[in-house]
mmCIF file of C-alpha atoms and ligand atoms in Angstrom:
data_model
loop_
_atom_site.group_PDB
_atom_site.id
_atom_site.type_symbol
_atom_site.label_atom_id
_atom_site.label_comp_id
_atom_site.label_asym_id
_atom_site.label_seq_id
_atom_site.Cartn_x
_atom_site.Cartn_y
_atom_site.Cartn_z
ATOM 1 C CA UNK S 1 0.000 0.000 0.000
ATOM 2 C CA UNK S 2 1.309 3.858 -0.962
ATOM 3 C CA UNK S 3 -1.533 5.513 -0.133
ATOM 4 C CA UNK S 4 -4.072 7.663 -2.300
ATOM 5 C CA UNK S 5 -2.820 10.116 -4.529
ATOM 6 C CA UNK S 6 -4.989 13.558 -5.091
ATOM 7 C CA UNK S 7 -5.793 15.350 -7.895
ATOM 8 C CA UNK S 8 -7.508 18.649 -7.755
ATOM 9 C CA UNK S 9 -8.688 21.154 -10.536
ATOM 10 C CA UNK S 10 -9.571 24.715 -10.452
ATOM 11 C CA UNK S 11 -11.678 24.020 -6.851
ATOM 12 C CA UNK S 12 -13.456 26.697 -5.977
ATOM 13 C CA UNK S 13 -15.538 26.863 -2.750
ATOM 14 C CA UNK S 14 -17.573 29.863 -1.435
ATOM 15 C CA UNK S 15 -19.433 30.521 1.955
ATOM 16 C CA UNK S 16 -21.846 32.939 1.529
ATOM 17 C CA UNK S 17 -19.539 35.957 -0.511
ATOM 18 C CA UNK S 18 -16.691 34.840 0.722
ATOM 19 C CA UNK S 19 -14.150 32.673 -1.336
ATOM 20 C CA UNK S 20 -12.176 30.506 0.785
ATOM 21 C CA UNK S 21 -10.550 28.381 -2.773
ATOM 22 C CA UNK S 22 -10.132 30.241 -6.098
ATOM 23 C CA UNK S 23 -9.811 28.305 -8.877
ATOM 24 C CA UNK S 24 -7.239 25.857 -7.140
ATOM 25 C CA UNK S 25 -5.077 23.177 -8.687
ATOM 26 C CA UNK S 26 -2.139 20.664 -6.757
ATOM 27 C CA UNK S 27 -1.899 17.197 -6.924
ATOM 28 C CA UNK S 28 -0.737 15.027 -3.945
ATOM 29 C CA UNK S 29 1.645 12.212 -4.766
ATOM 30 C CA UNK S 30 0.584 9.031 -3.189
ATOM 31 C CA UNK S 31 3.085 7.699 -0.493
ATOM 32 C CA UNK S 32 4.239 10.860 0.204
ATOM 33 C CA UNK S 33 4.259 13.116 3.043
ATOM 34 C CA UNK S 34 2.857 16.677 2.091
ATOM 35 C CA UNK S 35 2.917 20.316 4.009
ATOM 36 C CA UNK S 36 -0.441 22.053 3.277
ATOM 37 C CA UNK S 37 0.862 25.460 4.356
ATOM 38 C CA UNK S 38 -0.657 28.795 4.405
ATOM 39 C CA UNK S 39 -1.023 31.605 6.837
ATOM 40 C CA UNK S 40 -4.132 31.757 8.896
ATOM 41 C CA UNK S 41 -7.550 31.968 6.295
ATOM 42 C CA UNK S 42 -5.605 30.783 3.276
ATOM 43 C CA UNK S 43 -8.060 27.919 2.570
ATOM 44 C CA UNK S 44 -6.287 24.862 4.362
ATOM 45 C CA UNK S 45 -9.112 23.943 6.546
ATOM 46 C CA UNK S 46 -11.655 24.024 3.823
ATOM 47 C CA UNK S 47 -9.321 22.478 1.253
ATOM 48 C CA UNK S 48 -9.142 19.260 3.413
ATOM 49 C CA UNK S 49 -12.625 19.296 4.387
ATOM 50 C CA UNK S 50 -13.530 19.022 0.584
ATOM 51 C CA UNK S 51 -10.419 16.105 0.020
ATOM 52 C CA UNK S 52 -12.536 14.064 2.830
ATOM 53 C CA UNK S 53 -15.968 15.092 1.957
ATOM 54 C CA UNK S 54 -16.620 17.091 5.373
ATOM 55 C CA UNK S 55 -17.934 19.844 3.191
ATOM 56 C CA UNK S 56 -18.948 20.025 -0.387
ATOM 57 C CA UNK S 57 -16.874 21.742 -3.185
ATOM 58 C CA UNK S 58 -18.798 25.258 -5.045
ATOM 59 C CA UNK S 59 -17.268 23.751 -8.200
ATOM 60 C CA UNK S 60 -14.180 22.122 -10.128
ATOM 61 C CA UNK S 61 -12.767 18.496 -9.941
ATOM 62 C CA UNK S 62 -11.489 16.321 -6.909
ATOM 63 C CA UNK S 63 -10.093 13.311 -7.658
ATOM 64 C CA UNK S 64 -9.027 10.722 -4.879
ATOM 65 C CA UNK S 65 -7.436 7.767 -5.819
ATOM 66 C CA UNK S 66 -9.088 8.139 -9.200
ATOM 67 C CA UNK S 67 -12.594 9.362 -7.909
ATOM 68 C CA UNK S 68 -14.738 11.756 -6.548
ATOM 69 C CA UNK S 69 -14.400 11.570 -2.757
ATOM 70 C CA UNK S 70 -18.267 13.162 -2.536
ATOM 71 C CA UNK S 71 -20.710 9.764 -0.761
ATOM 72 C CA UNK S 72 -17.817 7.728 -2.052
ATOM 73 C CA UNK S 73 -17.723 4.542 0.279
ATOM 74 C CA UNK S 74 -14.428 3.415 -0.770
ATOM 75 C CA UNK S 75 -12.275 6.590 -0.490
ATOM 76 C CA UNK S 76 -13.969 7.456 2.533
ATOM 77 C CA UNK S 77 -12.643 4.323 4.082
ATOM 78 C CA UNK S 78 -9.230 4.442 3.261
ATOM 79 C CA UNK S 79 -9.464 8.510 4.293
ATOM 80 C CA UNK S 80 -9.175 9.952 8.111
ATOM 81 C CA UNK S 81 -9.380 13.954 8.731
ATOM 82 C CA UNK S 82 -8.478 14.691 11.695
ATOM 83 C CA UNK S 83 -8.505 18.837 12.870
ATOM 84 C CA UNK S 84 -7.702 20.313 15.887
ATOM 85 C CA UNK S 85 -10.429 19.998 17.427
ATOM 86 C CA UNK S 86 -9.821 16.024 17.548
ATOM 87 C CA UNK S 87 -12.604 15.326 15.405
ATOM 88 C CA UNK S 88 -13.838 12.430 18.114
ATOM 89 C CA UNK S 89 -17.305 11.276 19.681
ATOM 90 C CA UNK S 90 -16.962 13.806 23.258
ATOM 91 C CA UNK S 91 -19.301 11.554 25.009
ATOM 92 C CA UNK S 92 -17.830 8.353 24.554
ATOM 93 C CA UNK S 93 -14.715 6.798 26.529
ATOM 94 C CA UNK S 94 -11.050 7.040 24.568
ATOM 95 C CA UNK S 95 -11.004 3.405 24.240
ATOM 96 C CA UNK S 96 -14.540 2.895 23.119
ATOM 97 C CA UNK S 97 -13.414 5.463 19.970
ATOM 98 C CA UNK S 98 -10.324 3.552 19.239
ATOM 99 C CA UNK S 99 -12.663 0.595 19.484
ATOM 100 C CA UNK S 100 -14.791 1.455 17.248
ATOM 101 C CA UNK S 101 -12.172 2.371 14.904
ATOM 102 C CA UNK S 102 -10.540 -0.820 15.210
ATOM 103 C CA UNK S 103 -14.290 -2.072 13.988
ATOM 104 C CA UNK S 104 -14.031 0.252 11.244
ATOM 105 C CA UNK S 105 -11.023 0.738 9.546
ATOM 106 C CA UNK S 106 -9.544 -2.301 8.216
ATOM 107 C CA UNK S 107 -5.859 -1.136 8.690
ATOM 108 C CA UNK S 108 -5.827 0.277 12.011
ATOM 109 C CA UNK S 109 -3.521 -0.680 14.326
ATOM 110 C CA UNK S 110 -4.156 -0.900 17.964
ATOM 111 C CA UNK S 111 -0.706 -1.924 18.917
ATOM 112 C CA UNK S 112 0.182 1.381 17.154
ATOM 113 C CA UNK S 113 -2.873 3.189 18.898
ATOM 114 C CA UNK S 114 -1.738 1.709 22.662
ATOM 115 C CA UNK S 115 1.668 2.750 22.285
ATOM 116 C CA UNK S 116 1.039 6.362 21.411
ATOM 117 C CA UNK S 117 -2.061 6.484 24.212
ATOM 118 C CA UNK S 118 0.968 5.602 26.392
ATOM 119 C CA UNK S 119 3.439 7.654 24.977
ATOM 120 C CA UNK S 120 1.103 11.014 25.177
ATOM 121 C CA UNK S 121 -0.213 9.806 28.775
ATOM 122 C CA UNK S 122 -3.291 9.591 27.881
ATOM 123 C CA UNK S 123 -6.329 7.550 30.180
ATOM 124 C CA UNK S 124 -7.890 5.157 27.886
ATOM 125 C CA UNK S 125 -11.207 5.864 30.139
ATOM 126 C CA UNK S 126 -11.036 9.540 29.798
ATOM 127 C CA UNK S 127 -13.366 11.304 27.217
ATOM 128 C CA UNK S 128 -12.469 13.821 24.750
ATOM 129 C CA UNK S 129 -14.606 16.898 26.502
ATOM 130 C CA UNK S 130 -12.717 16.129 29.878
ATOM 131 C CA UNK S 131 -9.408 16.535 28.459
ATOM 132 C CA UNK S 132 -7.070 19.667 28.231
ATOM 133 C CA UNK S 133 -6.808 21.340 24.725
ATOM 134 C CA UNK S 134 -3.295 19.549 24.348
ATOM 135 C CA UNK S 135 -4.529 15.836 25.366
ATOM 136 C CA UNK S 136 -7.446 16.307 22.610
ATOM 137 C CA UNK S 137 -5.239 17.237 20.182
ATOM 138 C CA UNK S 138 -2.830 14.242 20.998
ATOM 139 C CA UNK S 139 -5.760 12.450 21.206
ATOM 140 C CA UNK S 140 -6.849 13.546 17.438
ATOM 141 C CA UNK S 141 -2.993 12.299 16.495
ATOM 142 C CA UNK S 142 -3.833 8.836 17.833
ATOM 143 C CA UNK S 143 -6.596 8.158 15.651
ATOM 144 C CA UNK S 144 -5.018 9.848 12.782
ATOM 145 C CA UNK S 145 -1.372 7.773 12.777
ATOM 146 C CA UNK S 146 -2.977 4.553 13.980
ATOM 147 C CA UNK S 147 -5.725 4.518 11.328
ATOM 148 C CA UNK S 148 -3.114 4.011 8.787
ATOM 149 C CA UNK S 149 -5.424 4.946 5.608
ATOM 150 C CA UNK S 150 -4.445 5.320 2.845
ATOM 151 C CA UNK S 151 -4.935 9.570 2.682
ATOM 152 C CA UNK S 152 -4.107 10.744 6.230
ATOM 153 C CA UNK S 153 -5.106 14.107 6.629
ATOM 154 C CA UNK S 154 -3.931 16.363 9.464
ATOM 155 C CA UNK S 155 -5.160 19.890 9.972
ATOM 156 C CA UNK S 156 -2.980 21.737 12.584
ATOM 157 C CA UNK S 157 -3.519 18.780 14.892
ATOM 158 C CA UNK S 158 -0.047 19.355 16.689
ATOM 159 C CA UNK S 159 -0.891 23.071 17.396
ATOM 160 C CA UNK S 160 -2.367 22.468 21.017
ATOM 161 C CA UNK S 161 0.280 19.693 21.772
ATOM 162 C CA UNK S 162 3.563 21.247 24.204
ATOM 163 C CA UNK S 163 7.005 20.578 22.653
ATOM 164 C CA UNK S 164 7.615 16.724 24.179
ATOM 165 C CA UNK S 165 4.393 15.787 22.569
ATOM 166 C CA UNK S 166 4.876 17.558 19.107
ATOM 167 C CA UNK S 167 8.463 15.816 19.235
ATOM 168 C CA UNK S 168 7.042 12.323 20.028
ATOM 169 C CA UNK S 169 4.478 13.378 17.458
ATOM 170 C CA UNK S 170 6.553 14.128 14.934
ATOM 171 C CA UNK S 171 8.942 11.069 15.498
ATOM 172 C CA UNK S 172 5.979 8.379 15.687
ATOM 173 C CA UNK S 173 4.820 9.744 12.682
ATOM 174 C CA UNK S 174 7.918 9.511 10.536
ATOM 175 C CA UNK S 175 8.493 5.812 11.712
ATOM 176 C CA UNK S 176 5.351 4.562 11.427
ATOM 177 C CA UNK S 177 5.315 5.784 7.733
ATOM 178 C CA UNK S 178 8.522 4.454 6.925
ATOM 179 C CA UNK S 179 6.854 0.755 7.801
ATOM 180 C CA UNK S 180 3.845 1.904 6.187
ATOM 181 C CA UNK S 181 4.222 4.171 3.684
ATOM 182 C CA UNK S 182 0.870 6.098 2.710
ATOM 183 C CA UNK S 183 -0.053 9.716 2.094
ATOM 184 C CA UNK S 184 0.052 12.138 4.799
ATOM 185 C CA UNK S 185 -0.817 16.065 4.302
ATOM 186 C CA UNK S 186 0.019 18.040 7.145
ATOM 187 C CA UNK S 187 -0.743 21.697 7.302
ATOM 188 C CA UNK S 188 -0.010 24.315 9.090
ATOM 189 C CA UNK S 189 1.219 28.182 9.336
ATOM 190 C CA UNK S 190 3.893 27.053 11.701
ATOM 191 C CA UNK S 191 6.873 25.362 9.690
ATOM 192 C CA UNK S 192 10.341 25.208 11.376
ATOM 193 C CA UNK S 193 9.239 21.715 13.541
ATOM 194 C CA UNK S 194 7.925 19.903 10.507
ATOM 195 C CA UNK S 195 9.936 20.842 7.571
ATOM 196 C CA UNK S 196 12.168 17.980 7.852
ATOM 197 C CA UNK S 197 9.116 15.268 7.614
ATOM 198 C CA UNK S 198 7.981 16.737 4.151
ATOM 199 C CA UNK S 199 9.250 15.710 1.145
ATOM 200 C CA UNK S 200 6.560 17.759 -1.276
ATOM 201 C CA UNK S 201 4.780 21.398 -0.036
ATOM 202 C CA UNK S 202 1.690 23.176 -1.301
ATOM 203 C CA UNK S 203 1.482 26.434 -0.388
ATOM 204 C CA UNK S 204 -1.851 28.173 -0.384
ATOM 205 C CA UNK S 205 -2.340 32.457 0.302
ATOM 206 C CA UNK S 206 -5.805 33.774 -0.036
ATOM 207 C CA UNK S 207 -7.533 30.874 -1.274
ATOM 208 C CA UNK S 208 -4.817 30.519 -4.421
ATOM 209 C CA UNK S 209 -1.853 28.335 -4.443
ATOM 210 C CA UNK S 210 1.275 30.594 -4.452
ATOM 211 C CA UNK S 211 3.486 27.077 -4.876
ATOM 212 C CA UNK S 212 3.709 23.827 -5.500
ATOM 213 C CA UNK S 213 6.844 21.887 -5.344
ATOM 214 C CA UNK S 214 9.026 19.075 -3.744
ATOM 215 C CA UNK S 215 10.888 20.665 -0.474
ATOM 216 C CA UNK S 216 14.480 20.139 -1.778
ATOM 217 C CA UNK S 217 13.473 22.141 -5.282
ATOM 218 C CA UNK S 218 11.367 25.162 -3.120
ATOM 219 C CA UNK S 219 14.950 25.127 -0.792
ATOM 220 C CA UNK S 220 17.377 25.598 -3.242
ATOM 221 C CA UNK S 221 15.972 28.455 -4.192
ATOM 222 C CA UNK S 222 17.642 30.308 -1.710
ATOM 223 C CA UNK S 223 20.900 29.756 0.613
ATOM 224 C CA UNK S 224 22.204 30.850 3.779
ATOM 225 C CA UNK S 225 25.371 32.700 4.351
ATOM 226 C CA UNK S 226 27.342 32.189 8.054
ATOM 227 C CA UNK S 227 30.742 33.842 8.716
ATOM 228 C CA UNK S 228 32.000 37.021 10.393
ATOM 229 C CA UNK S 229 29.045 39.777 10.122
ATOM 230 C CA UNK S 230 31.218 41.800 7.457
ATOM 231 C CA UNK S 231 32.209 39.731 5.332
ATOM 232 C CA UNK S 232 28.220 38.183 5.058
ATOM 233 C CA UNK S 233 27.260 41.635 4.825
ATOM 234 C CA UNK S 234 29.463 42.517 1.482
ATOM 235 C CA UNK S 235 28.309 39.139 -0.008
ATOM 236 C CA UNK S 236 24.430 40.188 0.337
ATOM 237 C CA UNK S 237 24.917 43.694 -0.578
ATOM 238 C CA UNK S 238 21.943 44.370 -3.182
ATOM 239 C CA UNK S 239 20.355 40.497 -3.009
ATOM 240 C CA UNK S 240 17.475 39.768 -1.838
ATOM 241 C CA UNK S 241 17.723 38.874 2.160
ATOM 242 C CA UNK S 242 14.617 37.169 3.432
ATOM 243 C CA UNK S 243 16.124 36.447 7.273
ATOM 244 C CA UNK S 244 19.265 37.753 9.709
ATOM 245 C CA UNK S 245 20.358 36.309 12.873
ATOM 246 C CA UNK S 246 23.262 37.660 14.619
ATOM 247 C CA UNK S 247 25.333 35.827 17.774
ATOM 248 C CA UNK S 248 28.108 38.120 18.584
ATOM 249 C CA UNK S 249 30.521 38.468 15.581
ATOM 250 C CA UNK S 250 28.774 35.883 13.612
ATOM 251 C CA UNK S 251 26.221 36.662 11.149
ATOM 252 C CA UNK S 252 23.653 34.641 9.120
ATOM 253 C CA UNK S 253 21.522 36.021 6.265
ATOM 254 C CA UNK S 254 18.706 33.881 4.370
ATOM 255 C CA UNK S 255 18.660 34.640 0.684
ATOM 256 C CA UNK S 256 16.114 34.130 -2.020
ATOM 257 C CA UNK S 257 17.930 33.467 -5.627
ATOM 258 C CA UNK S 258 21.066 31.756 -6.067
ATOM 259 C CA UNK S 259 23.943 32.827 -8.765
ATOM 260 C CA UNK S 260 26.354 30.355 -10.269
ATOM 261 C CA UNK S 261 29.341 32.365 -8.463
ATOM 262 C CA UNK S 262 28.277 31.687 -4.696
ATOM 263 C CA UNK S 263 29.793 28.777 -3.975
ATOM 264 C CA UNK S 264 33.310 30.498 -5.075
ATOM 265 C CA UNK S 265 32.778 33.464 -3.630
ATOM 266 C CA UNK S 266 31.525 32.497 -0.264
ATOM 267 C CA UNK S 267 35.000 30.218 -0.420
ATOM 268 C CA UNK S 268 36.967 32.784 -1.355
ATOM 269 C CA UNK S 269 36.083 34.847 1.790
ATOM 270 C CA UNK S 270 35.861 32.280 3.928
ATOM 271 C CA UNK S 271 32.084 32.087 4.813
ATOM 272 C CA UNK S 272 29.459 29.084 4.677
ATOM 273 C CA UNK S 273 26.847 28.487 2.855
ATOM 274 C CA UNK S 274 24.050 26.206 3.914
ATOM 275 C CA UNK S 275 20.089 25.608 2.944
ATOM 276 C CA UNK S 276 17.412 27.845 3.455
ATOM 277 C CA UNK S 277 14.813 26.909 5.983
ATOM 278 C CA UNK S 278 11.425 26.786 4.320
ATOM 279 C CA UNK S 279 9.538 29.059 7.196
ATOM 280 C CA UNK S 280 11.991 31.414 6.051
ATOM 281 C CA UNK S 281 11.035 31.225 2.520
ATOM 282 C CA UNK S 282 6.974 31.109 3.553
ATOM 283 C CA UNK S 283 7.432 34.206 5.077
ATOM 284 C CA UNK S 284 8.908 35.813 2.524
ATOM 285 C CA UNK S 285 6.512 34.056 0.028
ATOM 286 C CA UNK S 286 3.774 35.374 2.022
ATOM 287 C CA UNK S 287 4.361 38.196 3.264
ATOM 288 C CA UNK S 288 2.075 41.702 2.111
ATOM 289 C CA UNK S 289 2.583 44.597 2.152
ATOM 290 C CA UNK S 290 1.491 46.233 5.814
ATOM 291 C CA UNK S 291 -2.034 47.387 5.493
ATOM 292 C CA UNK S 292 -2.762 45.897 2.067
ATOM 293 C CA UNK S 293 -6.296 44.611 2.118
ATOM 294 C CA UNK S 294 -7.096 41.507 0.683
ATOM 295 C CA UNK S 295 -8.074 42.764 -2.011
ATOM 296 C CA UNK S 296 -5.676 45.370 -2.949
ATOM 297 C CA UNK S 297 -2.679 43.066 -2.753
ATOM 298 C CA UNK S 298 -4.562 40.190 -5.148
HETATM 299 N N1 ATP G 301 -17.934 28.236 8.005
HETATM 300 C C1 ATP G 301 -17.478 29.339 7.412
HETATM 301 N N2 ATP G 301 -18.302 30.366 7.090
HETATM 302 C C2 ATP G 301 -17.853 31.490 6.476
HETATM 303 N N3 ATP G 301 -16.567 31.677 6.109
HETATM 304 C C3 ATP G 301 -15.697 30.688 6.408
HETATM 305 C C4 ATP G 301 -16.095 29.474 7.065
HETATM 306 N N4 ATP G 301 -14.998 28.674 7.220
HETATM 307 C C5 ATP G 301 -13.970 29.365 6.684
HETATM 308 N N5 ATP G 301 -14.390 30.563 6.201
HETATM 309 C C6 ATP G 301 -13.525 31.567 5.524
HETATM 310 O O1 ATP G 301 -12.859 30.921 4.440
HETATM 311 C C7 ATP G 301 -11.521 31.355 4.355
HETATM 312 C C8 ATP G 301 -10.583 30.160 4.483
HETATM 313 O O2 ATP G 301 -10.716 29.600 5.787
HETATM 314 P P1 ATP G 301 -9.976 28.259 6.215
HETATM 315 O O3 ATP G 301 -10.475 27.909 7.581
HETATM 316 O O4 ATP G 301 -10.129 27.254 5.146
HETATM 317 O O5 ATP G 301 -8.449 28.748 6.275
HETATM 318 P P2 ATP G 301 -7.194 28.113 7.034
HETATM 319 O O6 ATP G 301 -6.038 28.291 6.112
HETATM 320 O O7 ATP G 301 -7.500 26.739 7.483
HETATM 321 O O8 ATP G 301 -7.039 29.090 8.281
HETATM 322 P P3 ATP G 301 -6.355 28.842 9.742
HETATM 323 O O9 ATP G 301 -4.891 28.623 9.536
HETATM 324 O O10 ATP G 301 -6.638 30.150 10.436
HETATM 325 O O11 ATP G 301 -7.056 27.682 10.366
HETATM 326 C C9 ATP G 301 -11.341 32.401 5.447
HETATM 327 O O12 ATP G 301 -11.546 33.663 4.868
HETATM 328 C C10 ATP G 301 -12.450 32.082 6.429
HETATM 329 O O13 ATP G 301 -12.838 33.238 7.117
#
């Protein structure tokens, strides 16, 4: 099993006047691990709530593993949403939810499930409404990893969780799709933790996609520059510097566009040159103007 790959076609969905998706095409590759990303009303939530038929589409195509996800048994199986709210029954017992799943997904694992209720401390007899914001989220990340279907879909779902939990999160996640490879989208506005588990990134700003790529492509479009703060500051003079961090003498500037001298150059006076980190490159790819409306900076 790879997992269920996505296709989607100028998707458009309204609420009322308001467009949350304009006209918006990406394709997931099945088997892989992809960052929905987008700042805060860019259309992630409602993208993923049309890719597992939580919410209807206002028109264009969605194709999951070859069909229409709408009242479509089959892909709805092998397809878990989970947001981060948790997405789970609030009056029934953690274990009766994971036993139901167990009942109704065919590849769940409860070994898998056990081992992260244990790992996140979580009371298989608690419910969902008498846990903390955090524990429902981890709670949300249980059912999401251990239903192992084939489109895993993860909306923000480590937002609540502290830092041990998001770590354990992230970690779990990564092994359990190396032994079980499937399709995992995982959005969010908040980058820097996940980048290293995503191998292709969508990024969405004001309902539109702004990119679509594999991580290693969208990073080398851009390098870092370390060395002694002078010397990085004569080799950005005039470029385009998305980031600076300074520590004492030492200087690091993010830059967007590469030339075919750097490498040389950055030798020559003695700096390093390393990859860009993608929240540095979000930012920059979506950042506005200060006080542009939306619809001034479209
Ligand atoms: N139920 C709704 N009714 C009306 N407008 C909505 C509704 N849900 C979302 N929207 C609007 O649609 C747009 C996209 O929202 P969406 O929740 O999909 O974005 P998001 O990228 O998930 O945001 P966030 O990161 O803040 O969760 C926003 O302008 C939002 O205000």
């Amino acid at each position: 099993m790879t997992g269920f790959g996505v296709e989607v076609r100028d998707l458009t969905a309204r609420y009322g006047t308001t467009t949350a998706l304009d006209a918006v095409s990406f394709t997931l590759r099945p088997g892989v691990i992809t960052g929905l990303l987008g700042r805060n009303g860019s259309g992630k939530t409602t993208a993923l709530s049309i890719l597992a038929a939580f919410r209807r589409r206002t028109s264009g195509t969605v194709l999951v593993d070859g069909e229409d996800p709408w009242e479509n048994e089959r892909v709805l199986a092998g397809t878990c949403l989970v947001r981060e709210s948790g997405d789970v029954a609030n009056d029934q017992k953690l274990k009766e939810t994971l036993e139901f799943l167990g009942d109704r997904r065919p590849l769940f694992s409860r070994e898998l499930a056990d081992t992260l209720m244990d790992r996140f401390e979580l009371d298989p007899l608690s419910r969902p409404d008498r846990l903390s914001r955090g524990k429902r989220s981890a709670f949300g990340v249980v059912v999401g990893l251990a239903s192992r279907t084939p489109l895993t879909l993860l909306d923000e779902v480590h937002l609540g969780m502290d830092a041990p939990s998001r770590y354990a999160f992230y970690d779990a996640l990564l092994a359990d799709w190396v032994e079980h490879p499937r399709t995992i989208v995982l959005s969010s506005h908040l980058i820097g933790e996940i980048e290293r588990l995503l191998e292709d990134v969508v990024v969405l700003d004001r309902g539109t996609v702004l990119t679509m790529s594999d991580a290693e492509t969208l990073r080398s479009g851009g390098i870092t520059v370390t060395g002694p703060a002078e010397a990085v500051e004569a080799f950005v003079a005039g470029r385009d510097v998305v980031a600076r961090q300074r520590l004492g003498r030492t200087a690091q500037a993010t830059l967007v566009g590469t030339r075919a001298d750097d490498a040389s150059r950055a030798r020559q006076t003695g700096l390093e040159l390393g990859p860009v980190a993608l929240q540095d490159l979000f930012v920059h790819l979506t950042d506005r103007p200060a006080g542009a409306t939306t619809e001034e900076s479209r």
